[in-house]
Amino acid sequence: MKFNPIFAILGFIFGVMGGFIAYFLSGFASELMTNSSIALISGILGLIGIWLFNKDYRVAITQYIIAGIGVLIGVSLYGVVGCIFYVLAAVVALMEKDKIKPTISQTNNIHYFGNKDNIPQVPVIKSDSRLWIIPLVSFIVILLVGVGGNISHDMEISQKASSLEVSNVAIESEGYSMYKVSCDLKSSMNYKYLQMEVIFYDSNNAIIGKSPLVWNMNNPQKDQIIKVSGTAMTSNSKNVPVRAELYFYDDALNSNPNDAIYVHNVTIN
């Protein structure tokens, strides 16, 4: 009995599970759609290693490792278990290399003293170098999905950034480190969700306050003028902001300024 296919199947199951978890969360963070696709495709490609094992265990090991890395890169923490099982499949495949059914060939050019029954039967594993094309193509496919998804995501972010229009920004102190932040927001496209984060800076350009959820709204519509208003805070009432940055996100679980779809700078008088 060979055990590396069992570990490969477990790697596939947990890799796909991780991909589906990321896919579910993609409703909150759109870039996870690409990550889940990488994990799903990697998990499926890993199963090819089961067939490759009977052809060339070295190619199978490579296929398992590529699949495991793909699952891990795709969904990170959610793909750890799937990656571990694929790595175990690779290790076990190396240990089980003697279980491959050999191709029997007769050894020639030896003296058998007139008795052909003395011709030794030597097990030979015939390796087909063309099999290496499979892990190579698998790697390229995973790479293309990742690169293509990132390009698509960047284009989507650019499109969303140009769709938002922010005007009539006002920031008023309410005392006790609290500031009322308001503006008019208009979008040229429909959104499922929008939220605003405010970061305050002092005269030395140091961050003195960060409020990740000053305002949010579900299903803002195209060409709808929205009166945005919320309260942001500084870390200390003695810190007086001279500048603020308004970050807009369309992902409820995101507060990374690098992932904002729109940023608006305002000077506080």
PDB file of N, CA and C in Angstrom, residues 2 16 32 41 44 55-56 58 60 68-69 79 82 103 115 140 158 162 176 179 188 207 231 243 254:
ATOM      1  N   LYS A   2       0.504   2.210  -0.819  1.00  0.00           N
ATOM      2  CA  LYS A   2       1.242   3.466  -0.904  1.00  0.00           C
ATOM      3  C   LYS A   2       0.492   4.552  -0.138  1.00  0.00           C
ATOM      4  N   VAL A  16      -8.337  23.042  -0.793  1.00  0.00           N
ATOM      5  CA  VAL A  16      -9.605  23.531  -1.342  1.00  0.00           C
ATOM      6  C   VAL A  16     -10.438  24.195  -0.253  1.00  0.00           C
ATOM      7  N   LEU A  32      -8.896  38.831  -2.049  1.00  0.00           N
ATOM      8  CA  LEU A  32      -8.869  37.428  -1.653  1.00  0.00           C
ATOM      9  C   LEU A  32      -9.420  36.518  -2.740  1.00  0.00           C
ATOM     10  N   ILE A  41      -6.614  26.110  -7.568  1.00  0.00           N
ATOM     11  CA  ILE A  41      -5.908  25.546  -8.726  1.00  0.00           C
ATOM     12  C   ILE A  41      -4.702  24.725  -8.271  1.00  0.00           C
ATOM     13  N   ILE A  44      -5.830  21.332  -6.928  1.00  0.00           N
ATOM     14  CA  ILE A  44      -6.213  20.409  -8.004  1.00  0.00           C
ATOM     15  C   ILE A  44      -4.984  19.881  -8.740  1.00  0.00           C
ATOM     16  N   LYS A  55       5.030   7.005 -12.580  1.00  0.00           N
ATOM     17  CA  LYS A  55       5.848   7.257 -13.772  1.00  0.00           C
ATOM     18  C   LYS A  55       7.275   7.609 -13.384  1.00  0.00           C
ATOM     19  N   ASP A  56       7.393   8.554 -12.426  1.00  0.00           N
ATOM     20  CA  ASP A  56       8.704   8.998 -11.957  1.00  0.00           C
ATOM     21  C   ASP A  56       8.493   9.693 -10.618  1.00  0.00           C
ATOM     22  N   ARG A  58      10.399  11.297  -8.773  1.00  0.00           N
ATOM     23  CA  ARG A  58      11.031  12.611  -8.652  1.00  0.00           C
ATOM     24  C   ARG A  58      10.127  13.709  -9.192  1.00  0.00           C
ATOM     25  N   ALA A  60       6.882  13.462  -9.342  1.00  0.00           N
ATOM     26  CA  ALA A  60       5.748  13.519  -8.413  1.00  0.00           C
ATOM     27  C   ALA A  60       6.089  14.381  -7.199  1.00  0.00           C
ATOM     28  N   GLY A  68       1.886  22.434  -2.831  1.00  0.00           N
ATOM     29  CA  GLY A  68       1.892  22.888  -1.447  1.00  0.00           C
ATOM     30  C   GLY A  68       2.261  24.349  -1.318  1.00  0.00           C
ATOM     31  N   ILE A  69       3.295  24.766  -2.052  1.00  0.00           N
ATOM     32  CA  ILE A  69       3.697  26.168  -2.019  1.00  0.00           C
ATOM     33  C   ILE A  69       2.596  27.058  -2.587  1.00  0.00           C
ATOM     34  N   GLY A  79      -4.063  28.063   4.335  1.00  0.00           N
ATOM     35  CA  GLY A  79      -3.493  27.013   3.507  1.00  0.00           C
ATOM     36  C   GLY A  79      -2.372  26.240   4.162  1.00  0.00           C
ATOM     37  N   GLY A  82      -3.068  22.373   4.326  1.00  0.00           N
ATOM     38  CA  GLY A  82      -2.966  21.783   2.993  1.00  0.00           C
ATOM     39  C   GLY A  82      -1.529  21.701   2.526  1.00  0.00           C
ATOM     40  N   THR A 103       9.813  -1.688 -14.573  1.00  0.00           N
ATOM     41  CA  THR A 103       9.789  -2.265 -15.915  1.00  0.00           C
ATOM     42  C   THR A 103      10.898  -3.307 -15.993  1.00  0.00           C
ATOM     43  N   ASN A 115      22.482 -21.775 -20.524  1.00  0.00           N
ATOM     44  CA  ASN A 115      21.185 -21.870 -19.843  1.00  0.00           C
ATOM     45  C   ASN A 115      20.544 -20.486 -19.788  1.00  0.00           C
ATOM     46  N   ILE A 140       3.847  27.521 -14.004  1.00  0.00           N
ATOM     47  CA  ILE A 140       3.514  28.674 -14.857  1.00  0.00           C
ATOM     48  C   ILE A 140       2.047  29.059 -14.691  1.00  0.00           C
ATOM     49  N   SER A 158      -7.799  51.212  -9.382  1.00  0.00           N
ATOM     50  CA  SER A 158      -7.667  52.452 -10.140  1.00  0.00           C
ATOM     51  C   SER A 158      -9.029  52.947 -10.620  1.00  0.00           C
ATOM     52  N   SER A 162     -11.027  56.509  -9.302  1.00  0.00           N
ATOM     53  CA  SER A 162     -11.516  57.574 -10.184  1.00  0.00           C
ATOM     54  C   SER A 162     -13.024  57.746 -10.116  1.00  0.00           C
ATOM     55  N   TYR A 176     -12.033  67.467  23.986  1.00  0.00           N
ATOM     56  CA  TYR A 176     -11.636  66.165  24.505  1.00  0.00           C
ATOM     57  C   TYR A 176     -11.065  65.253  23.408  1.00  0.00           C
ATOM     58  N   TYR A 179     -12.963  65.225  17.064  1.00  0.00           N
ATOM     59  CA  TYR A 179     -13.167  66.126  15.936  1.00  0.00           C
ATOM     60  C   TYR A 179     -14.286  65.582  15.052  1.00  0.00           C
ATOM     61  N   SER A 188     -19.457  57.441  -9.121  1.00  0.00           N
ATOM     62  CA  SER A 188     -19.952  57.193 -10.474  1.00  0.00           C
ATOM     63  C   SER A 188     -20.258  55.703 -10.699  1.00  0.00           C
ATOM     64  N   ILE A 207       2.039  61.178  13.108  1.00  0.00           N
ATOM     65  CA  ILE A 207       0.663  60.721  13.314  1.00  0.00           C
ATOM     66  C   ILE A 207       0.287  60.908  14.789  1.00  0.00           C
ATOM     67  N   THR A 231     -17.080  60.999  13.873  1.00  0.00           N
ATOM     68  CA  THR A 231     -16.160  61.545  14.867  1.00  0.00           C
ATOM     69  C   THR A 231     -14.836  60.801  14.837  1.00  0.00           C
ATOM     70  N   ARG A 243      -3.205  68.692   9.860  1.00  0.00           N
ATOM     71  CA  ARG A 243      -3.515  68.046   8.584  1.00  0.00           C
ATOM     72  C   ARG A 243      -4.209  66.719   8.843  1.00  0.00           C
ATOM     73  N   ASN A 254     -10.858  45.831   6.058  1.00  0.00           N
ATOM     74  CA  ASN A 254      -9.597  46.434   5.637  1.00  0.00           C
ATOM     75  C   ASN A 254      -9.423  47.814   6.252  1.00  0.00           C
TER      76      ASN A 254
END
